C-alpha cells in the first residue's frame, strides 16, 4: 500500500498514544470464556427432544447468513419428502397458529412451562382438531391468512405427541421442518443446539479469505478502501495463500469469508462464533447464541454489504458499525477497529468455531506504522447524516426523513435528479445509492411534476428496483415508506387486476373435480385482497406461494346441482376485478 511521510513528529507521537490507549482498553476489556464455545448462559439439557423421529440432519444452521436476515432456527431435512410426523418437543400447549402466503406457509407454536416456546414451520397439515380450529377462524373472519393466538389450555400436548405433518409450504426451498426455540417472555430466538439438540459434527469451519478495511476515520461505505487476501489450508489450520507481512497504518478493520459443514450434510452453513485477536488478546467477538427479530435485518451491517451486492460474496466484518445494535456481539474493544501506528510487528488471528467446538484459525502478521496513510479522512461531498440522529433532506420536489437508528453508520448522503421515465408523473429521484442498507424503513415525499388531477388517489411511488412501494396524498406530495435507497418516481395505477381461470368457465361441469383453480396478477400497486363466493356465500380460497395458484377445495356442503362461483380481486389502489361462472356439481 502506498504511503506518504508523516507531516510532523508530533503527529507520530499522537498516533503512538492512540495505539497505547487501545492496548490499555484491550487489557482492561479482555474477556476470558471458560466454556468451549461462547455463550452468556447455560440452557436446559435433556428437556427437549428432536421434532422428528428421523436421524437429525440439517440443511440450515442457526444464525447463518441469509439475504436480509439471520436464519432463526434449524432446518431439519426430511429426505426430500413430505408427510413425516412432527412431534411436540416437550409438554406444553399450542399457543399460536399461523397461515401465510410465503414465510413459513403453515406454522405451529407450542409454549412450554420452563419458559421457552417451540416453533415448527413449513408444515403440511395439522391434527384434525387443530385443522378445524383454523378453518373456523378463517371462515369467521373471512380470511385466508391467519395469525391466531390460541388461549392456554385449548390444545394441551405432551412430549412426543404428533402435532403436525412435515411439508414444504410457504417460502421453503425443499421439504424440511424449520424448528426454533424461543424465549417465551422476550420472543428472542435461541440456538437449539445449546439445548442439547445437537447435530453430528466433527468438521471444522472452512476459511477462504480475509479482508482488510482501511477506515482511517471514515464511516464504512462502498468507498472504503479494502483488500481481500486468499487463504489456503485444511483441517482447521489456514494461512495466507501468498505469505506476507501486511503493511498497515491507521484505524483498520478486518473481515473473513468462512462457512461450516457438519458430519451428516453437504450443505454449507454458518459458523457459530468468530474471534479476532491482536497479539493473543480478543478485540472482537461474534457468536450466534440468541437474537431478537427486530435485530435480524442488521445482517446487512454485519456483512460487507456493498461487496455482497456486487459479487454475492459474504464477507463477515470483524468490526462493528456504531449503529448496529444486536446481541450477536458479546464483546469488543473499540468496536473491533485496531489503530496501527506504533512501528511494531503484531500478530492478528481469526478463530472460527462451530457450535460443536470444532475450530479453524488463520494468523497474519502486521507491520504497524506511524507513517500516515495517504488515505486520509474524506471530506463530505453531500449532506452528512448521523446514525444516532434524525436524517432529513429536502428540496422543492422531494423530502426524505430517516428515523434515528435506521442508519448503521454516519452517511455522506447524495442526491441527484434524473429524467422522467415513460408514464411517470415525476422526475426520477436518486436517493443516495443501493450500497447503504437501511435497518427498517424511512419516509419519502415526492411532488408530482405533472398534475395528477382525478388520479391523485391512484398515485404510488415506484422503486426502479423493486416496483411500487405504495403511496398516499400528503398535501402537494405523495408520501410512502421505503426500505432501501435507490431511484424513485410517481406513477398512477388505474388498471384492475387480472384473473385467469384454470379449470372453470361459465357452464363448466365440475362433477368429480376436487377444486376450483385460478391465477391472479396485478400490473403495479399489488394485490390488497381477494375473496371467493359460491351462491353468494364466502368460501375459503387458498393461495400457494410456490405455484401462485389459488384454489377452492369443494366441501360436502356444496350439494349436487347448479351453483354460481364469484371471485373478486382488489389491488392496493382499490381497482377491482370480478370473475363469475355458473357450474354444475
mmCIF file of C-alpha atoms in Angstrom, residues 78-337:
data_model
loop_
_atom_site.group_PDB
_atom_site.id
_atom_site.type_symbol
_atom_site.label_atom_id
_atom_site.label_comp_id
_atom_site.label_asym_id
_atom_site.label_seq_id
_atom_site.Cartn_x
_atom_site.Cartn_y
_atom_site.Cartn_z
ATOM 1 C CA UNK A 78 -36.909 -34.830 5.623
ATOM 2 C CA UNK A 79 -35.157 -36.804 2.884
ATOM 3 C CA UNK A 80 -36.723 -34.707 0.085
ATOM 4 C CA UNK A 81 -40.158 -35.937 1.120
ATOM 5 C CA UNK A 82 -43.167 -34.554 2.958
ATOM 6 C CA UNK A 83 -45.523 -36.371 5.312
ATOM 7 C CA UNK A 84 -43.382 -37.223 8.351
ATOM 8 C CA UNK A 85 -44.903 -36.926 11.838
ATOM 9 C CA UNK A 86 -43.840 -33.775 13.680
ATOM 10 C CA UNK A 87 -43.664 -34.260 17.448
ATOM 11 C CA UNK A 88 -44.051 -31.858 20.358
ATOM 12 C CA UNK A 89 -40.526 -31.474 21.730
ATOM 13 C CA UNK A 90 -41.826 -31.203 25.326
ATOM 14 C CA UNK A 91 -45.041 -30.888 27.329
ATOM 15 C CA UNK A 92 -46.967 -27.661 26.827
ATOM 16 C CA UNK A 93 -49.856 -26.157 24.942
ATOM 17 C CA UNK A 94 -50.373 -24.847 21.408
ATOM 18 C CA UNK A 95 -50.228 -21.071 21.788
ATOM 19 C CA UNK A 96 -50.181 -19.806 18.212
ATOM 20 C CA UNK A 97 -51.184 -20.978 14.734
ATOM 21 C CA UNK A 98 -50.173 -19.197 11.566
ATOM 22 C CA UNK A 99 -51.221 -19.455 7.919
ATOM 23 C CA UNK A 100 -49.458 -17.147 5.474
ATOM 24 C CA UNK A 101 -48.585 -16.630 1.833
ATOM 25 C CA UNK A 102 -44.808 -17.131 1.828
ATOM 26 C CA UNK A 103 -42.805 -17.277 5.027
ATOM 27 C CA UNK A 104 -43.479 -20.458 6.991
ATOM 28 C CA UNK A 105 -46.616 -21.154 4.954
ATOM 29 C CA UNK A 106 -48.160 -23.034 7.875
ATOM 30 C CA UNK A 107 -46.688 -22.944 11.376
ATOM 31 C CA UNK A 108 -47.427 -24.148 14.882
ATOM 32 C CA UNK A 109 -46.144 -22.723 18.182
ATOM 33 C CA UNK A 110 -46.042 -24.632 21.497
ATOM 34 C CA UNK A 111 -45.429 -22.850 24.790
ATOM 35 C CA UNK A 112 -43.659 -24.934 27.439
ATOM 36 C CA UNK A 113 -43.752 -24.494 31.226
ATOM 37 C CA UNK A 114 -39.987 -23.934 31.503
ATOM 38 C CA UNK A 115 -40.132 -20.511 29.816
ATOM 39 C CA UNK A 116 -39.478 -21.475 26.200
ATOM 40 C CA UNK A 117 -41.652 -21.752 23.086
ATOM 41 C CA UNK A 118 -41.002 -24.180 20.223
ATOM 42 C CA UNK A 119 -41.842 -23.289 16.622
ATOM 43 C CA UNK A 120 -42.468 -25.653 13.688
ATOM 44 C CA UNK A 121 -42.590 -24.146 10.195
ATOM 45 C CA UNK A 122 -43.393 -25.225 6.608
ATOM 46 C CA UNK A 123 -45.696 -27.966 7.896
ATOM 47 C CA UNK A 124 -48.102 -29.695 5.526
ATOM 48 C CA UNK A 125 -51.075 -30.357 7.811
ATOM 49 C CA UNK A 126 -52.344 -30.240 11.381
ATOM 50 C CA UNK A 127 -54.245 -32.679 13.555
ATOM 51 C CA UNK A 128 -58.000 -32.768 12.754
ATOM 52 C CA UNK A 129 -58.876 -30.760 15.875
ATOM 53 C CA UNK A 130 -56.369 -28.026 15.116
ATOM 54 C CA UNK A 131 -57.307 -28.001 11.412
ATOM 55 C CA UNK A 132 -60.966 -27.411 12.340
ATOM 56 C CA UNK A 133 -59.955 -24.626 14.753
ATOM 57 C CA UNK A 134 -58.076 -22.869 11.946
ATOM 58 C CA UNK A 135 -60.871 -23.333 9.425
ATOM 59 C CA UNK A 136 -63.452 -21.986 11.864
ATOM 60 C CA UNK A 137 -61.267 -18.898 12.377
ATOM 61 C CA UNK A 138 -60.777 -18.378 8.625
ATOM 62 C CA UNK A 139 -64.489 -18.629 7.873
ATOM 63 C CA UNK A 140 -65.492 -16.467 10.826
ATOM 64 C CA UNK A 141 -63.016 -13.735 9.806
ATOM 65 C CA UNK A 142 -63.312 -14.396 6.036
ATOM 66 C CA UNK A 143 -59.550 -14.533 5.563
ATOM 67 C CA UNK A 144 -57.011 -16.941 4.100
ATOM 68 C CA UNK A 145 -54.006 -15.592 6.010
ATOM 69 C CA UNK A 146 -54.377 -16.046 9.741
ATOM 70 C CA UNK A 147 -52.222 -15.391 12.804
ATOM 71 C CA UNK A 148 -54.154 -16.944 15.665
ATOM 72 C CA UNK A 149 -53.340 -16.536 19.356
ATOM 73 C CA UNK A 150 -54.693 -19.714 20.945
ATOM 74 C CA UNK A 151 -55.849 -19.460 24.602
ATOM 75 C CA UNK A 152 -53.837 -21.616 27.049
ATOM 76 C CA UNK A 153 -55.468 -24.954 27.684
ATOM 77 C CA UNK A 154 -57.260 -25.134 24.324
ATOM 78 C CA UNK A 155 -54.795 -27.695 22.953
ATOM 79 C CA UNK A 156 -52.583 -29.269 25.597
ATOM 80 C CA UNK A 157 -49.802 -31.530 24.287
ATOM 81 C CA UNK A 158 -47.372 -33.950 25.840
ATOM 82 C CA UNK A 159 -43.773 -34.587 24.876
ATOM 83 C CA UNK A 160 -43.559 -36.778 21.804
ATOM 84 C CA UNK A 161 -47.183 -36.282 20.750
ATOM 85 C CA UNK A 162 -47.716 -35.876 16.996
ATOM 86 C CA UNK A 163 -48.880 -32.299 16.434
ATOM 87 C CA UNK A 164 -48.440 -31.896 12.665
ATOM 88 C CA UNK A 165 -47.112 -33.426 9.462
ATOM 89 C CA UNK A 166 -43.934 -32.179 7.776
ATOM 90 C CA UNK A 167 -44.237 -30.354 4.497
ATOM 91 C CA UNK A 168 -42.849 -27.870 2.018
ATOM 92 C CA UNK A 169 -45.251 -24.977 2.477
ATOM 93 C CA UNK A 170 -44.500 -21.290 2.106
ATOM 94 C CA UNK A 171 -41.138 -19.898 1.020
ATOM 95 C CA UNK A 172 -39.153 -23.097 1.501
ATOM 96 C CA UNK A 173 -36.548 -24.343 -0.968
ATOM 97 C CA UNK A 174 -37.428 -28.009 -0.366
ATOM 98 C CA UNK A 175 -39.183 -30.321 2.100
ATOM 99 C CA UNK A 176 -37.995 -29.751 5.675
ATOM 100 C CA UNK A 177 -39.109 -28.662 9.135
ATOM 101 C CA UNK A 178 -37.938 -25.247 10.253
ATOM 102 C CA UNK A 179 -37.537 -25.513 14.027
ATOM 103 C CA UNK A 180 -36.969 -22.793 16.622
ATOM 104 C CA UNK A 181 -36.723 -22.458 20.382
ATOM 105 C CA UNK A 182 -37.675 -19.007 21.644
ATOM 106 C CA UNK A 183 -37.597 -17.278 24.999
ATOM 107 C CA UNK A 184 -41.319 -17.031 25.725
ATOM 108 C CA UNK A 185 -41.036 -13.730 27.619
ATOM 109 C CA UNK A 186 -38.788 -11.831 25.186
ATOM 110 C CA UNK A 187 -39.530 -13.659 21.891
ATOM 111 C CA UNK A 188 -35.769 -13.913 21.307
ATOM 112 C CA UNK A 189 -34.859 -16.974 19.258
ATOM 113 C CA UNK A 190 -32.081 -19.167 20.682
ATOM 114 C CA UNK A 191 -29.719 -21.664 19.088
ATOM 115 C CA UNK A 192 -31.444 -25.069 19.597
ATOM 116 C CA UNK A 193 -28.110 -26.887 19.719
ATOM 117 C CA UNK A 194 -27.353 -25.128 23.006
ATOM 118 C CA UNK A 195 -30.236 -27.157 24.495
ATOM 119 C CA UNK A 196 -28.592 -30.445 23.558
ATOM 120 C CA UNK A 197 -30.408 -30.905 20.231
ATOM 121 C CA UNK A 198 -27.076 -31.398 18.546
ATOM 122 C CA UNK A 199 -26.175 -32.444 15.014
ATOM 123 C CA UNK A 200 -23.240 -34.870 14.498
ATOM 124 C CA UNK A 201 -20.304 -32.646 13.660
ATOM 125 C CA UNK A 202 -16.578 -33.294 13.547
ATOM 126 C CA UNK A 203 -15.876 -30.919 10.646
ATOM 127 C CA UNK A 204 -14.128 -27.611 11.399
ATOM 128 C CA UNK A 205 -15.139 -24.435 9.534
ATOM 129 C CA UNK A 206 -13.626 -23.614 6.142
ATOM 130 C CA UNK A 207 -11.862 -20.258 5.742
ATOM 131 C CA UNK A 208 -11.399 -18.962 2.203
ATOM 132 C CA UNK A 209 -10.294 -15.327 2.558
ATOM 133 C CA UNK A 210 -9.691 -12.435 4.900
ATOM 134 C CA UNK A 211 -10.462 -8.795 4.277
ATOM 135 C CA UNK A 212 -8.582 -5.669 5.293
ATOM 136 C CA UNK A 213 -10.506 -2.371 5.521
ATOM 137 C CA UNK A 214 -8.631 0.947 5.658
ATOM 138 C CA UNK A 215 -11.088 3.008 7.685
ATOM 139 C CA UNK A 216 -8.848 5.939 8.632
ATOM 140 C CA UNK A 217 -11.562 7.828 10.475
ATOM 141 C CA UNK A 218 -14.193 7.484 7.736
ATOM 142 C CA UNK A 219 -17.601 5.835 8.112
ATOM 143 C CA UNK A 220 -17.788 2.456 6.402
ATOM 144 C CA UNK A 221 -19.228 2.659 2.886
ATOM 145 C CA UNK A 222 -18.850 1.282 -0.623
ATOM 146 C CA UNK A 223 -15.915 3.684 -0.969
ATOM 147 C CA UNK A 224 -13.923 2.225 1.937
ATOM 148 C CA UNK A 225 -10.540 1.035 0.566
ATOM 149 C CA UNK A 226 -10.289 -2.709 1.041
ATOM 150 C CA UNK A 227 -8.256 -5.749 0.097
ATOM 151 C CA UNK A 228 -9.262 -9.420 0.052
ATOM 152 C CA UNK A 229 -6.498 -11.958 0.601
ATOM 153 C CA UNK A 230 -6.980 -15.599 -0.349
ATOM 154 C CA UNK A 231 -6.449 -18.272 2.283
ATOM 155 C CA UNK A 232 -5.381 -21.901 1.930
ATOM 156 C CA UNK A 233 -5.306 -24.819 4.337
ATOM 157 C CA UNK A 234 -7.392 -27.666 5.758
ATOM 158 C CA UNK A 235 -8.396 -29.448 8.973
ATOM 159 C CA UNK A 236 -8.698 -26.177 10.868
ATOM 160 C CA UNK A 237 -5.249 -24.792 10.014
ATOM 161 C CA UNK A 238 -5.159 -21.969 7.486
ATOM 162 C CA UNK A 239 -2.648 -19.436 6.179
ATOM 163 C CA UNK A 240 -2.467 -16.768 3.528
ATOM 164 C CA UNK A 241 -2.147 -18.186 0.029
ATOM 165 C CA UNK A 242 0.659 -15.683 -0.537
ATOM 166 C CA UNK A 243 2.505 -15.356 2.798
ATOM 167 C CA UNK A 244 3.302 -11.739 3.602
ATOM 168 C CA UNK A 245 3.587 -9.219 6.383
ATOM 169 C CA UNK A 246 0.752 -6.739 5.948
ATOM 170 C CA UNK A 247 1.880 -3.118 5.992
ATOM 171 C CA UNK A 248 -0.872 -1.227 7.792
ATOM 172 C CA UNK A 249 -1.268 2.245 9.224
ATOM 173 C CA UNK A 250 -4.133 3.960 10.970
ATOM 174 C CA UNK A 251 -7.560 2.648 12.002
ATOM 175 C CA UNK A 252 -8.091 -0.751 10.390
ATOM 176 C CA UNK A 253 -10.916 -3.249 10.309
ATOM 177 C CA UNK A 254 -10.765 -6.902 9.314
ATOM 178 C CA UNK A 255 -13.208 -9.336 7.766
ATOM 179 C CA UNK A 256 -13.343 -13.027 6.963
ATOM 180 C CA UNK A 257 -15.031 -15.377 4.495
ATOM 181 C CA UNK A 258 -15.888 -18.577 6.347
ATOM 182 C CA UNK A 259 -18.511 -21.334 6.162
ATOM 183 C CA UNK A 260 -19.154 -24.555 8.051
ATOM 184 C CA UNK A 261 -20.411 -28.073 7.415
ATOM 185 C CA UNK A 262 -21.473 -30.789 9.816
ATOM 186 C CA UNK A 263 -20.746 -34.502 9.508
ATOM 187 C CA UNK A 264 -24.118 -35.535 8.079
ATOM 188 C CA UNK A 265 -24.864 -32.927 5.413
ATOM 189 C CA UNK A 266 -23.155 -31.389 2.403
ATOM 190 C CA UNK A 267 -24.811 -28.024 2.983
ATOM 191 C CA UNK A 268 -22.535 -25.068 3.617
ATOM 192 C CA UNK A 269 -23.840 -23.377 6.751
ATOM 193 C CA UNK A 270 -22.806 -20.549 9.029
ATOM 194 C CA UNK A 271 -20.255 -20.654 11.826
ATOM 195 C CA UNK A 272 -21.176 -20.283 15.483
ATOM 196 C CA UNK A 273 -18.512 -17.789 16.530
ATOM 197 C CA UNK A 274 -15.677 -15.640 15.252
ATOM 198 C CA UNK A 275 -12.988 -14.106 17.446
ATOM 199 C CA UNK A 276 -10.434 -11.577 16.315
ATOM 200 C CA UNK A 277 -7.273 -11.495 18.424
ATOM 201 C CA UNK A 278 -4.444 -8.986 18.496
ATOM 202 C CA UNK A 279 -1.242 -10.365 19.985
ATOM 203 C CA UNK A 280 -3.218 -13.119 21.694
ATOM 204 C CA UNK A 281 -5.938 -10.951 23.210
ATOM 205 C CA UNK A 282 -9.512 -10.811 21.945
ATOM 206 C CA UNK A 283 -10.617 -7.481 20.472
ATOM 207 C CA UNK A 284 -13.839 -8.636 18.803
ATOM 208 C CA UNK A 285 -16.328 -11.482 19.251
ATOM 209 C CA UNK A 286 -19.337 -12.603 17.245
ATOM 210 C CA UNK A 287 -21.469 -15.539 18.456
ATOM 211 C CA UNK A 288 -24.872 -16.781 17.287
ATOM 212 C CA UNK A 289 -26.341 -17.659 20.670
ATOM 213 C CA UNK A 290 -29.635 -15.725 20.520
ATOM 214 C CA UNK A 291 -31.155 -12.648 18.921
ATOM 215 C CA UNK A 292 -34.386 -10.671 18.710
ATOM 216 C CA UNK A 293 -36.339 -10.492 15.470
ATOM 217 C CA UNK A 294 -36.138 -6.700 15.317
ATOM 218 C CA UNK A 295 -32.357 -7.154 15.014
ATOM 219 C CA UNK A 296 -32.332 -9.614 12.134
ATOM 220 C CA UNK A 297 -32.012 -7.052 9.304
ATOM 221 C CA UNK A 298 -28.719 -5.968 10.879
ATOM 222 C CA UNK A 299 -27.138 -8.852 8.979
ATOM 223 C CA UNK A 300 -26.622 -6.133 6.343
ATOM 224 C CA UNK A 301 -24.475 -4.221 8.832
ATOM 225 C CA UNK A 302 -22.585 -7.366 9.802
ATOM 226 C CA UNK A 303 -21.559 -8.367 6.295
ATOM 227 C CA UNK A 304 -19.690 -6.244 3.766
ATOM 228 C CA UNK A 305 -22.967 -5.226 2.152
ATOM 229 C CA UNK A 306 -21.548 -3.429 -0.916
ATOM 230 C CA UNK A 307 -19.360 -6.435 -1.752
ATOM 231 C CA UNK A 308 -22.348 -8.758 -1.354
ATOM 232 C CA UNK A 309 -24.455 -6.700 -3.760
ATOM 233 C CA UNK A 310 -21.694 -6.610 -6.354
ATOM 234 C CA UNK A 311 -20.380 -10.176 -6.107
ATOM 235 C CA UNK A 312 -22.863 -12.133 -3.865
ATOM 236 C CA UNK A 313 -19.829 -12.917 -1.688
ATOM 237 C CA UNK A 314 -20.408 -12.963 2.084
ATOM 238 C CA UNK A 315 -17.517 -11.247 3.866
ATOM 239 C CA UNK A 316 -18.198 -11.122 7.604
ATOM 240 C CA UNK A 317 -16.826 -7.893 9.014
ATOM 241 C CA UNK A 318 -14.945 -8.261 12.293
ATOM 242 C CA UNK A 319 -15.664 -4.703 13.324
ATOM 243 C CA UNK A 320 -18.972 -3.259 14.443
ATOM 244 C CA UNK A 321 -20.726 -0.338 12.800
ATOM 245 C CA UNK A 322 -21.789 2.139 15.502
ATOM 246 C CA UNK A 323 -25.489 1.924 14.652
ATOM 247 C CA UNK A 324 -25.635 -1.889 14.673
ATOM 248 C CA UNK A 325 -27.164 -2.915 17.983
ATOM 249 C CA UNK A 326 -27.537 -6.682 18.034
ATOM 250 C CA UNK A 327 -26.901 -9.247 20.753
ATOM 251 C CA UNK A 328 -24.624 -11.304 18.481
ATOM 252 C CA UNK A 329 -21.660 -9.146 19.519
ATOM 253 C CA UNK A 330 -20.981 -10.245 23.129
ATOM 254 C CA UNK A 331 -17.657 -8.405 23.346
ATOM 255 C CA UNK A 332 -15.470 -5.900 21.526
ATOM 256 C CA UNK A 333 -12.809 -3.272 22.145
ATOM 257 C CA UNK A 334 -13.101 -0.074 20.118
ATOM 258 C CA UNK A 335 -15.775 -1.932 18.082
ATOM 259 C CA UNK A 336 -13.033 -4.227 16.770
ATOM 260 C CA UNK A 337 -11.249 -1.374 14.976
#
